[in-house]
XYZ file of C-alpha atoms in Angstrom:
420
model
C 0.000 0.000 0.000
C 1.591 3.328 -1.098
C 3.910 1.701 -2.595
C 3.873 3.922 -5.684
C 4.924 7.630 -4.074
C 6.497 6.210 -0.462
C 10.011 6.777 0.866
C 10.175 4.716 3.981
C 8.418 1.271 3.749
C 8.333 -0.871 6.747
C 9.326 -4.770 5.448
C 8.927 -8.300 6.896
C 11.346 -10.509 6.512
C 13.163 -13.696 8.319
C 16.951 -13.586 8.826
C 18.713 -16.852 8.929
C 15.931 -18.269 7.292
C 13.768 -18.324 10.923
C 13.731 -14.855 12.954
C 10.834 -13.416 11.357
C 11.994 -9.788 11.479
C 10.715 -5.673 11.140
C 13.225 -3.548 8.862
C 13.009 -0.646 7.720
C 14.039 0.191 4.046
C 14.236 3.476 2.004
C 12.945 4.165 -1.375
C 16.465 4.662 -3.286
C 17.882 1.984 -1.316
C 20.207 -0.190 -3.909
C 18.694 -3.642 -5.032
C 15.209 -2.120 -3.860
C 12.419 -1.174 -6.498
C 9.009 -0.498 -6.652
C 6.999 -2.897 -9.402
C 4.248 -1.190 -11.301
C 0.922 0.080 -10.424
C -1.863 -2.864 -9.492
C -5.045 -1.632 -11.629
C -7.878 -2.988 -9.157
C -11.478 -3.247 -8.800
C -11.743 -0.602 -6.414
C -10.239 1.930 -4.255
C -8.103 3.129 -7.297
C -6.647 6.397 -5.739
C -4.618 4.176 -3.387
C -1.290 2.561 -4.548
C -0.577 -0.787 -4.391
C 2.494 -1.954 -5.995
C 4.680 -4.875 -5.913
C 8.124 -4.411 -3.861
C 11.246 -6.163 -5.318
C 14.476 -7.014 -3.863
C 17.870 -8.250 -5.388
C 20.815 -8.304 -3.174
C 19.441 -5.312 -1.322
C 21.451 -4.718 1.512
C 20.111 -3.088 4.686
C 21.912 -1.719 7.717
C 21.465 -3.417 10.856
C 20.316 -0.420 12.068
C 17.357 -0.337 10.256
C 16.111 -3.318 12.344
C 12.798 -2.509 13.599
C 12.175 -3.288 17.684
C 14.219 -6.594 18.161
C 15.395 -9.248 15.711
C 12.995 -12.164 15.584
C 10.201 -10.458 17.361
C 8.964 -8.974 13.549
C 5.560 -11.172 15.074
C 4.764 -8.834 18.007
C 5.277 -5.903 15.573
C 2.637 -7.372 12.597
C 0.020 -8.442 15.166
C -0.100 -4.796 17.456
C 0.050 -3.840 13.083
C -3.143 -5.877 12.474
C -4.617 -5.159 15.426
C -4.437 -1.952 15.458
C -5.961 -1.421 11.431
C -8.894 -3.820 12.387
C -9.886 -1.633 15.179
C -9.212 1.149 12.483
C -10.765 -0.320 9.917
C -14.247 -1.108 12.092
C -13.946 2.333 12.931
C -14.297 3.376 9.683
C -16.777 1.193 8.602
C -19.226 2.934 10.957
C -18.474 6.307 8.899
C -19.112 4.733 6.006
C -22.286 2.748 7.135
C -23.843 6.361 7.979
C -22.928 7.993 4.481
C -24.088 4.980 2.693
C -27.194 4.693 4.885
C -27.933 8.943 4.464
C -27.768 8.266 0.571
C -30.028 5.359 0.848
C -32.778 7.222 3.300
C -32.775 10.432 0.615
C -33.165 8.158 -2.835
C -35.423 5.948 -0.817
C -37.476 9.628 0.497
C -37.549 10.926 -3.350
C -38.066 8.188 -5.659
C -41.694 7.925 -6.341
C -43.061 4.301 -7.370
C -46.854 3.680 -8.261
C -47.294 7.457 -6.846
C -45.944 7.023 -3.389
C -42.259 7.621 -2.060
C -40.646 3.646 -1.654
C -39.778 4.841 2.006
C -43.521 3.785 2.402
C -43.042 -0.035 1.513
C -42.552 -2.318 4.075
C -39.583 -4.044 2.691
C -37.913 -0.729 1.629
C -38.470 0.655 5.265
C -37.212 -2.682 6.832
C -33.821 -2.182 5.050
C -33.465 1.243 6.253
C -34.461 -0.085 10.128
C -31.825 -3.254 9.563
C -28.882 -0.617 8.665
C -29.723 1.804 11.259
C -29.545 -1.013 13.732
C -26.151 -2.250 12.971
C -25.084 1.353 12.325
C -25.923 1.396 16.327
C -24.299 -1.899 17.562
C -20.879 -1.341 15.377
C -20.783 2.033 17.308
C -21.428 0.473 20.358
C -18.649 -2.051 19.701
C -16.040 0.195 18.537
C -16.582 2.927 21.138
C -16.426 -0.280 23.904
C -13.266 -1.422 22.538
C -11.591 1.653 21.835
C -12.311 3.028 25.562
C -10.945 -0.427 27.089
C -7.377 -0.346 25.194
C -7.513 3.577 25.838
C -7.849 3.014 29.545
C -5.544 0.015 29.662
C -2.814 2.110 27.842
C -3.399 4.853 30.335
C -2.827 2.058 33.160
C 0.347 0.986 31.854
C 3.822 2.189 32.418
C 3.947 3.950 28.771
C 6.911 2.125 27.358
C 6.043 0.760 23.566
C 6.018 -2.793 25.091
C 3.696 -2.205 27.323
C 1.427 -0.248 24.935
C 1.764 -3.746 22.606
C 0.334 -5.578 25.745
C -2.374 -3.217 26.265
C -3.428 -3.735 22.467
C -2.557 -7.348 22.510
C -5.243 -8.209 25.416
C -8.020 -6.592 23.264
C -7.026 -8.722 19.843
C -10.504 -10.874 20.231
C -12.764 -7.965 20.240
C -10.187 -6.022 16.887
C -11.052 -9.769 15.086
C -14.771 -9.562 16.105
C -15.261 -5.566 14.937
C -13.186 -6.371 11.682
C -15.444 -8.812 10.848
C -18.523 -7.241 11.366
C -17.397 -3.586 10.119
C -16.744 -4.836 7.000
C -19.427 -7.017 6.773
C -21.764 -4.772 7.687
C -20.840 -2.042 5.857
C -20.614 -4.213 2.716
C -24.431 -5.061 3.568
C -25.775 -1.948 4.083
C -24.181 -1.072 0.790
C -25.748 -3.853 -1.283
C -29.244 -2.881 0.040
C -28.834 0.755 -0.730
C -27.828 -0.491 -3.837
C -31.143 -2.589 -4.250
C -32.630 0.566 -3.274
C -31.576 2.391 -5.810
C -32.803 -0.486 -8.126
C -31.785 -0.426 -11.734
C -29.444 3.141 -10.810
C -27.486 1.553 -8.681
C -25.563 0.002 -11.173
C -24.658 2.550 -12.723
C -21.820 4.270 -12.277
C -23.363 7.765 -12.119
C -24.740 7.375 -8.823
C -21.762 7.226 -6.178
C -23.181 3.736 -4.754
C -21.717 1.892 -7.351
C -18.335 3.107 -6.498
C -18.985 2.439 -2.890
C -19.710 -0.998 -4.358
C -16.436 -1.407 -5.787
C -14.695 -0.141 -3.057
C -15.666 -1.599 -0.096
C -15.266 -5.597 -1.516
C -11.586 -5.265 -0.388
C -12.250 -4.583 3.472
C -13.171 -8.122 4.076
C -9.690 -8.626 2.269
C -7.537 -6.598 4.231
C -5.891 -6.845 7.816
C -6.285 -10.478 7.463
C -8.697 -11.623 5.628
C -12.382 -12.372 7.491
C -12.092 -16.124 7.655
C -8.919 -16.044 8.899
C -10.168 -13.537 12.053
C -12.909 -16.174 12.137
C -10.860 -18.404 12.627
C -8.901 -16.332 15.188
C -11.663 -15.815 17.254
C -12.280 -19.079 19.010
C -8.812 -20.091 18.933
C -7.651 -17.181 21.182
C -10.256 -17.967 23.338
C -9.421 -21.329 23.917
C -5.443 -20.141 24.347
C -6.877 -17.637 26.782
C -8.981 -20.403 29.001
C -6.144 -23.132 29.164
C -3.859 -20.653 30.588
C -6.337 -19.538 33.335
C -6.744 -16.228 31.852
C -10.132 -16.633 30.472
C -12.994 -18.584 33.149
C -13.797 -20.650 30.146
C -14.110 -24.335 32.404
C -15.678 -22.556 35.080
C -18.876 -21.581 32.607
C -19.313 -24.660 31.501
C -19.855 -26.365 34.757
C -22.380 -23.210 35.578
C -23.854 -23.832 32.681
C -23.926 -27.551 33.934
C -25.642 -26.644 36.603
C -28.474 -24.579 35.416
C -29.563 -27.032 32.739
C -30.276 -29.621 35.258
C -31.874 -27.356 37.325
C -35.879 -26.801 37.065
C -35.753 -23.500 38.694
C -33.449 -22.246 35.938
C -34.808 -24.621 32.866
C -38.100 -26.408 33.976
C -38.539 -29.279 31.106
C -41.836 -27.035 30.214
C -41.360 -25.520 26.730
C -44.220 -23.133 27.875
C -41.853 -21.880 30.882
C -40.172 -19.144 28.778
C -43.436 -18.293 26.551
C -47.493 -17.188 27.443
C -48.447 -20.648 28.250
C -49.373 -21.607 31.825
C -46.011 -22.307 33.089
C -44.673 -18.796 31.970
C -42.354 -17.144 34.395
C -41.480 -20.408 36.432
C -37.482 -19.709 35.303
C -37.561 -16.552 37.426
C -33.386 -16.858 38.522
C -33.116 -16.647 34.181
C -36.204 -14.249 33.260
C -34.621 -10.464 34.141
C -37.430 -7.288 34.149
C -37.769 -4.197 33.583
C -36.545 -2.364 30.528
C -35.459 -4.474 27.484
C -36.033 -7.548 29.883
C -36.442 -9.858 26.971
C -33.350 -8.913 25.216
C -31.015 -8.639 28.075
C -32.459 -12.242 28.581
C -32.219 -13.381 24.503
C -28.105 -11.516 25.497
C -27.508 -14.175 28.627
C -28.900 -17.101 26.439
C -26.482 -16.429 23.665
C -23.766 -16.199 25.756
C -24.607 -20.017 26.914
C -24.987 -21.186 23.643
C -21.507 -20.038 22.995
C -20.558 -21.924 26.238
C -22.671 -25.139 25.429
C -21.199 -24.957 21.899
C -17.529 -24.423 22.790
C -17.713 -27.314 25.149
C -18.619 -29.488 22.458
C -16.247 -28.355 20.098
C -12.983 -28.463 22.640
C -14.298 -32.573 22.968
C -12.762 -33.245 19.912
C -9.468 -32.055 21.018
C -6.504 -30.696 18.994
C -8.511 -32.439 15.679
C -10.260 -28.631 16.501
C -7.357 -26.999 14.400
C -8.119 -28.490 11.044
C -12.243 -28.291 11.373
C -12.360 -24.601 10.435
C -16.138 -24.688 9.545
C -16.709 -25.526 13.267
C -14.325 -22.472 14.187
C -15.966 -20.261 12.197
C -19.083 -21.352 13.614
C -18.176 -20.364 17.274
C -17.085 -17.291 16.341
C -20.331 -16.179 14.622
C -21.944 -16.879 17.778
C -18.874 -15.006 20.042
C -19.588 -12.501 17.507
C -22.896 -11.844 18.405
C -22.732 -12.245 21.854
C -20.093 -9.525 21.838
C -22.784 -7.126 19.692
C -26.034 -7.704 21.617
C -23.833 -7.176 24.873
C -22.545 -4.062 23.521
C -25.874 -2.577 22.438
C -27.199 -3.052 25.988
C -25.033 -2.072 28.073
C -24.919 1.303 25.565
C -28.879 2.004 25.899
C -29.293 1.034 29.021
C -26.518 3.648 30.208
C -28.271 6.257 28.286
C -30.999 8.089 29.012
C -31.186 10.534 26.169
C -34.028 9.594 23.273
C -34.834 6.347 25.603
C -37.799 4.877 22.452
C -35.644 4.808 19.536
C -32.327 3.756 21.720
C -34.671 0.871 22.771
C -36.042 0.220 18.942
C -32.531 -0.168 17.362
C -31.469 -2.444 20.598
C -34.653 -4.404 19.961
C -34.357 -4.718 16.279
C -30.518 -5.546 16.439
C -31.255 -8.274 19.366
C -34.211 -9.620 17.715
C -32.057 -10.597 14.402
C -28.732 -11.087 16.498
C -29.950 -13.857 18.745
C -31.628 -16.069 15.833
C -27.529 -15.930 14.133
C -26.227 -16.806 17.092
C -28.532 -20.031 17.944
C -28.409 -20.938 13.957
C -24.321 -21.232 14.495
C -24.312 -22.283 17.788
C -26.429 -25.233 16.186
C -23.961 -25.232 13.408
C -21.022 -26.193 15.734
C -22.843 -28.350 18.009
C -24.389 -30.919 14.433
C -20.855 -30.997 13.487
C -18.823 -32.054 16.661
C -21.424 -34.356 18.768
C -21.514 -38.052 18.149
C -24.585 -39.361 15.571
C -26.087 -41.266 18.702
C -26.000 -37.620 21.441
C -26.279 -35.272 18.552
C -30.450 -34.879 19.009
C -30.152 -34.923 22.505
C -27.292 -32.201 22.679
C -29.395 -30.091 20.153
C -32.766 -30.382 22.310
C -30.608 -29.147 24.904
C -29.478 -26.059 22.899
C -32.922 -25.303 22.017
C -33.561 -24.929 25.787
C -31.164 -22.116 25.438
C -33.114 -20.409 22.908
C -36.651 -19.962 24.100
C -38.625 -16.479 24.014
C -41.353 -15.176 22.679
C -40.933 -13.154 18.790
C -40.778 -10.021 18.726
C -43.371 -8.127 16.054
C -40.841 -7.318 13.671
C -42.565 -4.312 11.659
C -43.589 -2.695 14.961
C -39.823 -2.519 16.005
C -39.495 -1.501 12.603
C -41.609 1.606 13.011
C -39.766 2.429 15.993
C -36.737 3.746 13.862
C -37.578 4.073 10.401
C -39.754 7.724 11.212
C -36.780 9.084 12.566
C -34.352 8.431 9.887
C -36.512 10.073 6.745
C -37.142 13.092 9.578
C -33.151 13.388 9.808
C -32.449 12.587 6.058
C -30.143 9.445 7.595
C -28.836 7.662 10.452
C -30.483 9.911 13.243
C -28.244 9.862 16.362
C -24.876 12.252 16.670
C -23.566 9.726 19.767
């Protein structure tokens, strides 16, 4: 990147064949050349050339930070850009999503506005929503590492460690801010109909541009994969209560004041509200519940998945699995704690959390049951899934009434209506 017009160029490399090392190298540098311009689908004001090297020779001093430690360097790299590149996926979710709520305001079908059709106006509500959690994520993340840095001694090592700690949740908001993003792009796009593909409206360049952020700072399967596998790292070496959740979890399944074998305990039936330790009140009672349920499934699932031991490593659909549902988890947590700590426009805060929840928590049991089919013996594996679906109760939420709660607001601000 910037290959084209830099003069300093940070370079991995491994010396001796092994230490995987940081140098630095200057443009001018003999042996060292810059290959020609890439010509790519998209972001075409940004350079990308090839960098070539015949028996360049680099001072020692160039070494960047200590020879054979070029690792710690490229991960705090990564980690770092994925938190930068989720934050700017939420800028670019609200442009996209402003453009959308205009065309969608102005263009008249069968003499009404499409911002009065139901599937039109659920678009708009979907992008607003995950407009809200992707905030909520980044501004949660950002604010740990910020404070964490602040609690550290200053030195650049210790800054790495600060970072380092929070590389689940940079793998989590890559994923999603460029996913998301890329979403809420395509269904502008569909908005637009027929003039979206064409490249005189400015969403068909934010078509072409956006395709590479699920390419960059590692691409999103390999952060999938990520994902679960620091978590299990984290929970061998003590550092993570991972064992300790599962035998909670344990516990409450074969308990009838947490799961009574009713199905009608978590609906309207007769036995509703008999799983009072698992049923919270109050406001968004049945999403802060939906929130606790997904973070079991997560458990139930990941216990299941570490049974098959270090065979784990090579069954990368199951990995990506798990971290769909860690994904979500993370979001719907984020989401609440942010309305719930805010008291400013209460009714839509509550909408978007509802709408977000109320599509979050069906991913996370669909993956969660993803894992679980793939790991569990043929003879347990309906038995294990019954007991998932005990996880997953609740009554549906009325998805064009949450709908409604949002989608006023953003044609009365012309786009994504909250400033924080």
């Amino acid at each position: 990147t910037n290959g084209g017009f830099a003069d300093v160029y940070v370079v991995f490399l491994k010396i001796d064949g092994t230490k995987f090392t940081a140098m630095i190298v200057e443009r001018g540098t003999p042996g060292f050349t810059q290959g020609r311009e890439e010509h790519k689908l998209g972001i075409r004001g940004s350079s990308t050339t090839p960098l070539l090297f015949e028996d360049c020779k680099v001072p020692v001093g160039n070494v960047l930070g200590e020879i054979g430690k070029g690792h710690k360097i490229a991960f705090n790299i990564l980690n770092v850009g994925r938190l930068k590149l989720a934050a700017f996926g939420v800028g670019g979710m609200k442009y996209v999503l402003k453009g959308g709520v205009e065309y969608a305001a102005q263009r008249k079908q069968f003499g009404r506005a499409i911002a009065e059709f139901g599937l039109v106006r659920e678009k708009l509500a979907r992008a607003a929503a995950q407009i809200y959690a992707a905030e909520a994520m980044t501004y949660r993340a950002s604010g740990a590492i910020d404070t964490a840095i602040a609690q550290s001694d200053g030195s650049p090592a210790k800054v790495m460690e600060a970072i380092e700690e929070y590389a689940i949740e940079a793998s989590i908001m890559k994923v999603t801010g460029s996913e998301w993003l890329f979403q809420i792009i395509d269904e502008v796009l569909q908005i637009h109909g027929g003039n979206g593909f064409v490249e005189d409206y400015p969403i068909e360049r934010a078509y072409r541009d956006n395709r590479v952020n699920r390419i960059f700072e590692g691409t999103n399967e390999i952060n999938r994969l990520l994902i679960p596998g620091m978590i299990f790292k984290r929970a061998v070496k003590g550092a993570m209560p991972l064992m300790a959740a599962v035998q909670q979890l344990d516990e409450e399944l074969t308990d009838p004041r947490h799961f009574p074998p009713s199905a009608s305990a978590f609906g309207s039936g007769p036995g509703a509200g008999k799983a009072v330790t698992l049923l919270p009140v109050g406001r968004l009672a049945a999403e802060r519940r939906g929130a606790e349920m997904a973070k079991r499934q997560f458990i139930f699932a990941a216990k299941w998945a570490a049974s098959v031991g270090t065979a784990l490593e090579e069954r990368q659909e199951v990995l990506a699995a798990l971290a769909d549902v860690a994904i979500e988890v993370y979001a719907m947590d984020s989401v609440l704690g942010r309305t719930l700590a805010t008291e400013q426009q209460p009714q839509l805060r509550d909408a978007l959390c509802r709408f977000y929840c109320m599509e979050s928590r069906e991913r996370a049991y669909d993956r969660a049951r993803t894992a679980i089919a793939a790991v569990v013996p043929a003879e347990e594996r309906d038995a294990q899934l019954d007991q998932l679906a005990r996880l997953h109760k609740y009554t549906p939420v009325n998805s064009a009434e949450a709908r409604e709660g949002i989608v006023p607001s953003l044609l009365e601000t012309g786009g994504y209506p909250l400033s924080y």
